[in-house]
mmCIF file with all atom_site columns, C-alpha atoms in Angstrom:
data_model
loop_
_atom_site.group_PDB
_atom_site.id
_atom_site.type_symbol
_atom_site.label_atom_id
_atom_site.label_alt_id
_atom_site.label_comp_id
_atom_site.label_asym_id
_atom_site.label_entity_id
_atom_site.label_seq_id
_atom_site.pdbx_PDB_ins_code
_atom_site.Cartn_x
_atom_site.Cartn_y
_atom_site.Cartn_z
_atom_site.occupancy
_atom_site.B_iso_or_equiv
_atom_site.pdbx_formal_charge
_atom_site.auth_seq_id
_atom_site.auth_comp_id
_atom_site.auth_asym_id
_atom_site.auth_atom_id
_atom_site.pdbx_PDB_model_num
ATOM 1   C CA . MET A 1 1   ? 26.390 4.438   110.048 1.00 53.00 ? 99  MET A CA 1
ATOM 2   C CA . MET A 1 2   ? 25.154 2.686   113.157 1.00 61.00 ? 100 MET A CA 1
ATOM 3   C CA . THR A 1 3   ? 23.731 -0.078  111.004 1.00 65.00 ? 101 THR A CA 1
ATOM 4   C CA . ASN A 1 4   ? 27.090 -0.671  109.290 1.00 67.00 ? 102 ASN A CA 1
ATOM 5   C CA . LYS A 1 5   ? 28.851 -1.038  112.654 1.00 68.00 ? 103 LYS A CA 1
ATOM 6   C CA . LEU A 1 6   ? 26.149 -3.433  113.858 1.00 63.00 ? 104 LEU A CA 1
ATOM 7   C CA . ILE A 1 7   ? 26.472 -5.535  110.696 1.00 68.00 ? 105 ILE A CA 1
ATOM 8   C CA . ALA A 1 8   ? 30.277 -5.552  111.014 1.00 66.00 ? 106 ALA A CA 1
ATOM 9   C CA . ARG A 1 9   ? 30.048 -6.702  114.645 1.00 71.00 ? 107 ARG A CA 1
ATOM 10  C CA . LEU A 1 10  ? 27.585 -9.444  113.705 1.00 66.00 ? 108 LEU A CA 1
ATOM 11  C CA . MET A 1 11  ? 29.894 -10.652 110.952 1.00 69.00 ? 109 MET A CA 1
ATOM 12  C CA . VAL A 1 12  ? 32.851 -10.724 113.350 1.00 64.00 ? 110 VAL A CA 1
ATOM 13  C CA . ALA A 1 13  ? 30.778 -12.598 115.937 1.00 65.00 ? 111 ALA A CA 1
ATOM 14  C CA . THR A 1 14  ? 29.671 -15.111 113.309 1.00 67.00 ? 112 THR A CA 1
ATOM 15  C CA . ALA A 1 15  ? 33.250 -15.637 112.146 1.00 64.00 ? 113 ALA A CA 1
ATOM 16  C CA . LEU A 1 16  ? 34.461 -16.124 115.709 1.00 62.00 ? 114 LEU A CA 1
ATOM 17  C CA . THR A 1 17  ? 31.649 -18.580 116.443 1.00 65.00 ? 115 THR A CA 1
ATOM 18  C CA . ALA A 1 18  ? 32.462 -20.558 113.305 1.00 60.00 ? 116 ALA A CA 1
ATOM 19  C CA . ALA A 1 19  ? 36.170 -20.571 114.177 1.00 59.00 ? 117 ALA A CA 1
ATOM 20  C CA . ALA A 1 20  ? 35.432 -21.752 117.709 1.00 60.00 ? 118 ALA A CA 1
ATOM 21  C CA . ALA A 1 21  ? 33.183 -24.523 116.410 1.00 56.00 ? 119 ALA A CA 1
ATOM 22  C CA . THR A 1 22  ? 35.849 -25.629 113.944 1.00 55.00 ? 120 THR A CA 1
ATOM 23  C CA . GLY A 1 23  ? 38.469 -25.608 116.683 1.00 54.00 ? 121 GLY A CA 1
ATOM 24  C CA . THR A 1 24  ? 36.198 -27.670 118.937 1.00 49.00 ? 122 THR A CA 1
ATOM 25  C CA . ALA A 1 25  ? 35.531 -30.151 116.144 1.00 50.00 ? 123 ALA A CA 1
ATOM 26  C CA . PHE A 1 26  ? 39.262 -30.346 115.448 1.00 53.00 ? 124 PHE A CA 1
ATOM 27  C CA . ALA A 1 27  ? 40.021 -30.944 119.133 1.00 52.00 ? 125 ALA A CA 1
ATOM 28  C CA . ALA A 1 28  ? 37.306 -33.609 119.313 1.00 56.00 ? 126 ALA A CA 1
ATOM 29  C CA . GLY A 1 29  ? 38.771 -35.279 116.231 1.00 57.00 ? 127 GLY A CA 1
ATOM 30  C CA . GLN A 1 30  ? 42.218 -35.210 117.797 1.00 60.00 ? 128 GLN A CA 1
ATOM 31  C CA . GLN A 1 31  ? 40.830 -36.723 120.995 1.00 60.00 ? 129 GLN A CA 1
ATOM 32  C CA . ASP A 1 32  ? 39.035 -39.465 119.038 1.00 62.00 ? 130 ASP A CA 1
ATOM 33  C CA . ALA A 1 33  ? 42.261 -40.244 117.176 1.00 61.00 ? 131 ALA A CA 1
ATOM 34  C CA . ALA A 1 34  ? 44.199 -40.421 120.446 1.00 57.00 ? 132 ALA A CA 1
ATOM 35  C CA . LEU A 1 35  ? 41.614 -42.747 121.962 1.00 56.00 ? 133 LEU A CA 1
ATOM 36  C CA . ALA A 1 36  ? 41.687 -44.954 118.863 1.00 57.00 ? 134 ALA A CA 1
ATOM 37  C CA . GLY A 1 37  ? 45.469 -45.096 119.085 1.00 58.00 ? 135 GLY A CA 1
ATOM 38  C CA . ALA A 1 38  ? 45.275 -46.040 122.756 1.00 52.00 ? 136 ALA A CA 1
ATOM 39  C CA . ALA A 1 39  ? 42.714 -48.744 121.969 1.00 53.00 ? 137 ALA A CA 1
ATOM 40  C CA . LYS A 1 40  ? 44.987 -50.104 119.230 1.00 54.00 ? 138 LYS A CA 1
ATOM 41  C CA . ALA A 1 41  ? 47.911 -50.169 121.655 1.00 54.00 ? 139 ALA A CA 1
ATOM 42  C CA . GLY A 1 42  ? 45.687 -51.911 124.184 1.00 61.00 ? 140 GLY A CA 1
ATOM 43  C CA . THR A 1 43  ? 44.761 -54.509 121.591 1.00 65.00 ? 141 THR A CA 1
ATOM 44  C CA . ALA A 1 44  ? 48.428 -55.146 120.775 1.00 67.00 ? 142 ALA A CA 1
ATOM 45  C CA . THR A 1 45  ? 49.204 -55.564 124.473 1.00 73.00 ? 143 THR A CA 1
ATOM 46  C CA . ASN A 1 46  ? 46.228 -57.891 124.868 1.00 92.00 ? 144 ASN A CA 1
ATOM 47  C CA . ASP A 1 47  ? 47.352 -59.917 121.826 1.00 92.00 ? 145 ASP A CA 1
ATOM 48  C CA . GLU A 1 48  ? 50.810 -60.289 123.362 1.00 94.00 ? 146 GLU A CA 1
ATOM 49  C CA . ALA A 1 49  ? 49.270 -61.484 126.637 1.00 94.00 ? 147 ALA A CA 1
ATOM 50  C CA . ILE A 1 50  ? 47.089 -64.008 124.805 1.00 95.00 ? 148 ILE A CA 1
ATOM 51  C CA . THR A 1 51  ? 50.080 -65.333 122.851 1.00 95.00 ? 149 THR A CA 1
ATOM 52  C CA . SER A 1 52  ? 52.140 -65.638 126.053 1.00 95.00 ? 150 SER A CA 1
ATOM 53  C CA . LYS A 1 53  ? 49.389 -67.525 127.885 1.00 95.00 ? 151 LYS A CA 1
ATOM 54  C CA . ILE A 1 54  ? 48.920 -69.978 125.020 1.00 95.00 ? 152 ILE A CA 1
ATOM 55  C CA . LYS A 1 55  ? 52.656 -70.556 124.623 1.00 95.00 ? 153 LYS A CA 1
ATOM 56  C CA . ALA A 1 56  ? 52.942 -71.212 128.362 1.00 95.00 ? 154 ALA A CA 1
ATOM 57  C CA . SER A 1 57  ? 50.059 -73.685 128.191 1.00 94.00 ? 155 SER A CA 1
ATOM 58  C CA . LEU A 1 58  ? 51.670 -75.427 125.222 1.00 94.00 ? 156 LEU A CA 1
ATOM 59  C CA . ALA A 1 59  ? 55.199 -75.360 126.681 1.00 92.00 ? 157 ALA A CA 1
ATOM 60  C CA . ASP A 1 60  ? 55.608 -79.078 125.981 1.00 93.00 ? 158 ASP A CA 1
ATOM 61  C CA . GLN A 1 61  ? 54.732 -78.501 122.299 1.00 91.00 ? 159 GLN A CA 1
ATOM 62  C CA . LYS A 1 62  ? 57.668 -76.298 121.194 1.00 91.00 ? 160 LYS A CA 1
ATOM 63  C CA . GLN A 1 63  ? 56.997 -77.062 117.528 1.00 94.00 ? 161 GLN A CA 1
ATOM 64  C CA . ILE A 1 64  ? 53.668 -75.181 117.617 1.00 95.00 ? 162 ILE A CA 1
ATOM 65  C CA . GLY A 1 65  ? 53.936 -71.538 116.638 1.00 96.00 ? 163 GLY A CA 1
ATOM 66  C CA . VAL A 1 66  ? 51.424 -69.060 118.080 1.00 96.00 ? 164 VAL A CA 1
ATOM 67  C CA . THR A 1 67  ? 50.530 -65.634 116.728 1.00 95.00 ? 165 THR A CA 1
ATOM 68  C CA . THR A 1 68  ? 47.656 -63.370 117.717 1.00 95.00 ? 166 THR A CA 1
ATOM 69  C CA . ALA A 1 69  ? 46.134 -60.405 115.886 1.00 94.00 ? 167 ALA A CA 1
ATOM 70  C CA . ASP A 1 70  ? 43.029 -58.631 117.195 1.00 93.00 ? 168 ASP A CA 1
ATOM 71  C CA . GLY A 1 71  ? 42.140 -61.637 119.346 1.00 94.00 ? 169 GLY A CA 1
ATOM 72  C CA . VAL A 1 72  ? 42.418 -64.107 116.452 1.00 95.00 ? 170 VAL A CA 1
ATOM 73  C CA . VAL A 1 73  ? 44.987 -66.803 117.234 1.00 96.00 ? 171 VAL A CA 1
ATOM 74  C CA . THR A 1 74  ? 46.824 -68.711 114.508 1.00 96.00 ? 172 THR A CA 1
ATOM 75  C CA . LEU A 1 75  ? 48.503 -71.983 115.399 1.00 96.00 ? 173 LEU A CA 1
ATOM 76  C CA . SER A 1 76  ? 51.154 -73.230 112.982 1.00 96.00 ? 174 SER A CA 1
ATOM 77  C CA . GLY A 1 77  ? 53.692 -76.011 112.785 1.00 94.00 ? 175 GLY A CA 1
ATOM 78  C CA . SER A 1 78  ? 53.777 -79.767 112.751 1.00 94.00 ? 176 SER A CA 1
ATOM 79  C CA . VAL A 1 79  ? 52.221 -82.023 115.390 1.00 93.00 ? 177 VAL A CA 1
ATOM 80  C CA . ALA A 1 80  ? 52.594 -85.745 116.026 1.00 92.00 ? 178 ALA A CA 1
ATOM 81  C CA . SER A 1 81  ? 48.869 -86.534 115.727 1.00 92.00 ? 179 SER A CA 1
ATOM 82  C CA . THR A 1 82  ? 45.453 -84.997 115.209 1.00 92.00 ? 180 THR A CA 1
ATOM 83  C CA . ASP A 1 83  ? 44.807 -85.468 118.936 1.00 93.00 ? 181 ASP A CA 1
ATOM 84  C CA . VAL A 1 84  ? 47.763 -83.211 119.757 1.00 93.00 ? 182 VAL A CA 1
ATOM 85  C CA . GLY A 1 85  ? 46.508 -80.606 117.277 1.00 93.00 ? 183 GLY A CA 1
ATOM 86  C CA . THR A 1 86  ? 42.970 -80.796 118.666 1.00 94.00 ? 184 THR A CA 1
ATOM 87  C CA . LYS A 1 87  ? 44.272 -80.347 122.207 1.00 95.00 ? 185 LYS A CA 1
ATOM 88  C CA . ALA A 1 88  ? 46.312 -77.285 121.126 1.00 94.00 ? 186 ALA A CA 1
ATOM 89  C CA . ILE A 1 89  ? 43.228 -75.728 119.538 1.00 94.00 ? 187 ILE A CA 1
ATOM 90  C CA . GLN A 1 90  ? 41.187 -76.392 122.689 1.00 95.00 ? 188 GLN A CA 1
ATOM 91  C CA . VAL A 1 91  ? 43.897 -74.877 124.902 1.00 95.00 ? 189 VAL A CA 1
ATOM 92  C CA . ALA A 1 92  ? 44.063 -71.750 122.729 1.00 95.00 ? 190 ALA A CA 1
ATOM 93  C CA . SER A 1 93  ? 40.271 -71.426 122.613 1.00 95.00 ? 191 SER A CA 1
ATOM 94  C CA . ALA A 1 94  ? 40.055 -71.498 126.413 1.00 95.00 ? 192 ALA A CA 1
ATOM 95  C CA . VAL A 1 95  ? 42.256 -68.411 126.910 1.00 94.00 ? 193 VAL A CA 1
ATOM 96  C CA . PRO A 1 96  ? 40.244 -65.284 127.801 1.00 94.00 ? 194 PRO A CA 1
ATOM 97  C CA . GLY A 1 97  ? 40.184 -62.703 124.999 1.00 93.00 ? 195 GLY A CA 1
ATOM 98  C CA . VAL A 1 98  ? 40.496 -65.227 122.164 1.00 94.00 ? 196 VAL A CA 1
ATOM 99  C CA . LYS A 1 99  ? 37.845 -64.531 119.530 1.00 95.00 ? 197 LYS A CA 1
ATOM 100 C CA . GLU A 1 100 ? 38.822 -67.262 117.080 1.00 96.00 ? 198 GLU A CA 1
ATOM 101 C CA . VAL A 1 101 ? 41.484 -69.923 116.576 1.00 95.00 ? 199 VAL A CA 1
ATOM 102 C CA . LYS A 1 102 ? 42.811 -70.629 113.096 1.00 96.00 ? 200 LYS A CA 1
ATOM 103 C CA . SER A 1 103 ? 44.763 -73.822 112.649 1.00 94.00 ? 201 SER A CA 1
ATOM 104 C CA . GLU A 1 104 ? 47.591 -74.114 110.153 1.00 95.00 ? 202 GLU A CA 1
ATOM 105 C CA . LEU A 1 105 ? 48.834 -77.221 111.937 1.00 94.00 ? 203 LEU A CA 1
ATOM 106 C CA . THR A 1 106 ? 49.943 -80.239 109.939 1.00 94.00 ? 204 THR A CA 1
ATOM 107 C CA . VAL A 1 107 ? 50.282 -83.813 111.134 1.00 92.00 ? 205 VAL A CA 1
ATOM 108 C CA . ALA A 1 108 ? 53.818 -85.133 110.746 1.00 87.00 ? 206 ALA A CA 1
ATOM 109 C CA . SER A 1 109 ? 54.052 -88.228 108.604 1.00 79.00 ? 207 SER A CA 1
ATOM 110 C CA . LYS A 1 110 ? 55.620 -91.255 110.229 1.00 63.00 ? 208 LYS A CA 1
#
């Protein structure tokens, strides 16, 4: 009889340990998901800051559109010359946090 009680207690202890481990893993997973969400929000905020800085630097070039996603900047629109387009790309590349600049700029025909 004593053996049955000991086995029952061991089984309960094992079940509780497994449940606690699962709960800890679940909580860790929830924390990881929250941190990933915060990092994603931080990236979006950083992208907005990058876009704002580039637009401010290109204030005299209203025809150039600027979008940023995960640090990758895309310039779009029509420019008067290749020199203007090259300058816009250089300005965008110089902003901290920019990983890459993609140009969809076209040169306006005269």
